[in-house]
XYZ file of C-alpha atoms in Angstrom:
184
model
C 89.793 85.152 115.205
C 87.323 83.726 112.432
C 89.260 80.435 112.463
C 90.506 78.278 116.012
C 94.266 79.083 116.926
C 94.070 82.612 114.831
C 94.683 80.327 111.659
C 92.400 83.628 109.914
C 91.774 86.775 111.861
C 90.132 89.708 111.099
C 91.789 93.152 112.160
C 89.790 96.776 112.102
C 91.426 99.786 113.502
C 90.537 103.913 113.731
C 91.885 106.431 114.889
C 91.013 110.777 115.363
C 92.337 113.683 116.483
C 90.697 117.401 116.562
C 93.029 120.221 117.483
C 91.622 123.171 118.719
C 93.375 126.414 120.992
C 91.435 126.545 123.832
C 90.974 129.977 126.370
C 89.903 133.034 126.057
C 93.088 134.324 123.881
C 94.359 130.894 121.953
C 97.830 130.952 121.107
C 97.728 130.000 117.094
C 98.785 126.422 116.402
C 101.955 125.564 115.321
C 103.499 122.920 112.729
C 104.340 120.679 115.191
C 101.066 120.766 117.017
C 99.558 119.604 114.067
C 99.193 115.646 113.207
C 100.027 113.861 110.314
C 99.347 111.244 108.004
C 101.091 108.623 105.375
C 103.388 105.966 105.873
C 104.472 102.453 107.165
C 102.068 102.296 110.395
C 100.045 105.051 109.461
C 98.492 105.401 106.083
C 100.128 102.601 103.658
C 100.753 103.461 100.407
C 101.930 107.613 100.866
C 105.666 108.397 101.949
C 106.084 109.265 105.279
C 103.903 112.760 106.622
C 102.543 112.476 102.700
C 99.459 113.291 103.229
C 98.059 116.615 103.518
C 98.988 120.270 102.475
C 102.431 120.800 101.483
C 104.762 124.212 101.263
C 107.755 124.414 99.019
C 111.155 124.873 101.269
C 112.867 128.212 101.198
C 116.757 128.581 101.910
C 118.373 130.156 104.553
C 117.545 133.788 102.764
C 114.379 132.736 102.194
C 114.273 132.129 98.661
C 112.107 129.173 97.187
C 114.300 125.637 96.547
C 112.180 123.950 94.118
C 114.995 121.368 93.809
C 113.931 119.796 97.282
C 110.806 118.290 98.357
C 108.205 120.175 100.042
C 107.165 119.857 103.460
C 104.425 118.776 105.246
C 102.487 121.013 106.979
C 99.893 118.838 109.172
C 96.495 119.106 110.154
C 93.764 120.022 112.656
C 91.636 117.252 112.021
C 92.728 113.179 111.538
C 90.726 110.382 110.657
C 91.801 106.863 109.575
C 90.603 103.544 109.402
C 92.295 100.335 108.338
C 89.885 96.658 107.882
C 92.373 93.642 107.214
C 92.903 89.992 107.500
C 95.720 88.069 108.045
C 96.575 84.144 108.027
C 99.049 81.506 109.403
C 101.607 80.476 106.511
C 102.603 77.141 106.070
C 105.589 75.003 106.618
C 108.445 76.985 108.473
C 106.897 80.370 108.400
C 104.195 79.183 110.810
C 106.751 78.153 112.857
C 108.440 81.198 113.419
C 104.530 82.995 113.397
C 105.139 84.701 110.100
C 101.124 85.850 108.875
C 100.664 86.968 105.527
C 97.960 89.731 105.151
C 95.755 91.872 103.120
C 94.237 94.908 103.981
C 92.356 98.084 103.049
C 92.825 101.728 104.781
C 91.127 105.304 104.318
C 92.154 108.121 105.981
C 92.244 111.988 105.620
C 94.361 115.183 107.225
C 92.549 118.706 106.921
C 92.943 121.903 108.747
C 89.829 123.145 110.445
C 89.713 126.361 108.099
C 89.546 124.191 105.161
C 86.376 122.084 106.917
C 85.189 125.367 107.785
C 85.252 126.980 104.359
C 84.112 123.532 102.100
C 81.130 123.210 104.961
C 80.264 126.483 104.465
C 80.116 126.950 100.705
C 78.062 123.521 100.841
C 75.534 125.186 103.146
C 77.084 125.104 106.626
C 75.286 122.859 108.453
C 77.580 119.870 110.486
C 76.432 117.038 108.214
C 77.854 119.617 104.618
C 81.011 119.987 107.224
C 81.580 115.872 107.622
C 80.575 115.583 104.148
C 83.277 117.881 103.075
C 85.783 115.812 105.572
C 84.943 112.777 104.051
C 85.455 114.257 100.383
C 88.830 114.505 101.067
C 89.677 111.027 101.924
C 92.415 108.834 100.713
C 92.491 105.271 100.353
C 94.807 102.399 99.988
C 94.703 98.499 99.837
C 97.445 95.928 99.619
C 98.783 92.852 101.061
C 102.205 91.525 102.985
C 103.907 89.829 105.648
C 103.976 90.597 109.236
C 107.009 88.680 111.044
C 107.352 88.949 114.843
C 110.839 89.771 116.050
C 112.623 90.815 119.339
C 111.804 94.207 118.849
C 108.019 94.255 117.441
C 106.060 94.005 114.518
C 107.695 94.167 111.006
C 105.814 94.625 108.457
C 106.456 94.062 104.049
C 104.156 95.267 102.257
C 103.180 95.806 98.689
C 100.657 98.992 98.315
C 98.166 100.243 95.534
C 96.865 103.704 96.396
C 93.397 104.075 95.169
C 92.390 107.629 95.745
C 94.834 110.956 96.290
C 94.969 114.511 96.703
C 97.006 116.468 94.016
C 99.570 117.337 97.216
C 100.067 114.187 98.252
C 103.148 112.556 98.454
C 102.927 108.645 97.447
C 105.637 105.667 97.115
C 106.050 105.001 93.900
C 107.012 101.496 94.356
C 104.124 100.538 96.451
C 106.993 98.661 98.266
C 107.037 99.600 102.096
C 108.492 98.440 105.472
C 107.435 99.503 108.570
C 108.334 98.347 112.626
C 106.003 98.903 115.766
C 106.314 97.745 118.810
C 102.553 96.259 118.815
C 102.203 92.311 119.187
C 100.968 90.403 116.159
């Protein structure tokens, strides 16, 4: 808290993944091995999975529908961080511990080929391979309410994306809800 009684608190989350096959003969890793990114909870701003490399869906006979979204595909390697900061309301909506908020996120999905390749072209060394990771980031800011129910954390919020990948799947209206079952 920056204020007594969490009247103003400041919030900072991250979180990673690597995915690697480990042994001697690694069975290759399948879609859903892989993480994801984008959406309410995750990566404000993008539509659900909508970040990351995409494939266009094929029908049943395995021709291309290019009426249908495309699917995410996932990644080997996850980073995201979120800095926000979030105040008591007045009147009524302190009562019932309604906090209005604003925040900022960055995150970014890759596969470890793609790390692999960009790192290598770039010279090869570990710091051209974060460098290339970090290239590829995405980032969001935006404000909303968080109102504490029964059943966890709801969240309205209103989203601007500030940087995107060509593949990326955004929400147009900025407009999102989202539930966890984290405390306030």
């Amino acid at each position: 808290p920056l204020l007594p009684q969490w009247q103003l608190a400041l919030h900072l989350s991250a979180r990673g993944g690597l995915l690697m096959p480990l042994g001697t003969t690694p069975r290759p890793v399948t879609v859903v091995d892989r993480f994801f990114l984008g959406g309410p909870n995750s990566l404000w701003g993008f539509r659900t999975n909508g970040v990351g490399p995409r494939e266009m869906r094929h029908t049943q006979d395995g021709r291309v529908n290019s009426k249908t979204p495309r699917d995410a595909l996932g990644g080997d390697v996850l980073g995201v961080a979120t800095i926000g900061l979030s105040c008591c309301l007045p009147g009524k909506l302190k009562e019932y511990g309604v906090r209005g908020q604003v925040f900022a996120s960055a995150g970014s999905l890759q596969s470890i080929s793609e790390i692999g390749a960009a790192g290598a072209a770039a010279g090869g060394s570990m710091g051209t391979t974060a460098r290339a990771f970090t290239q590829s980031m995405r980032a969001t800011v935006g404000a909303g309410l968080v109102i504490p129910t029964a059943f966890g954390r709801v969240e309205i919020n209103l989203s601007h994306v500030l940087r995107r990948q060509a593949q990326d799947s955004i929400q147009r209206s900025g407009l999102q809800i989202g539930v966890s079952g984290s405390a306030v």
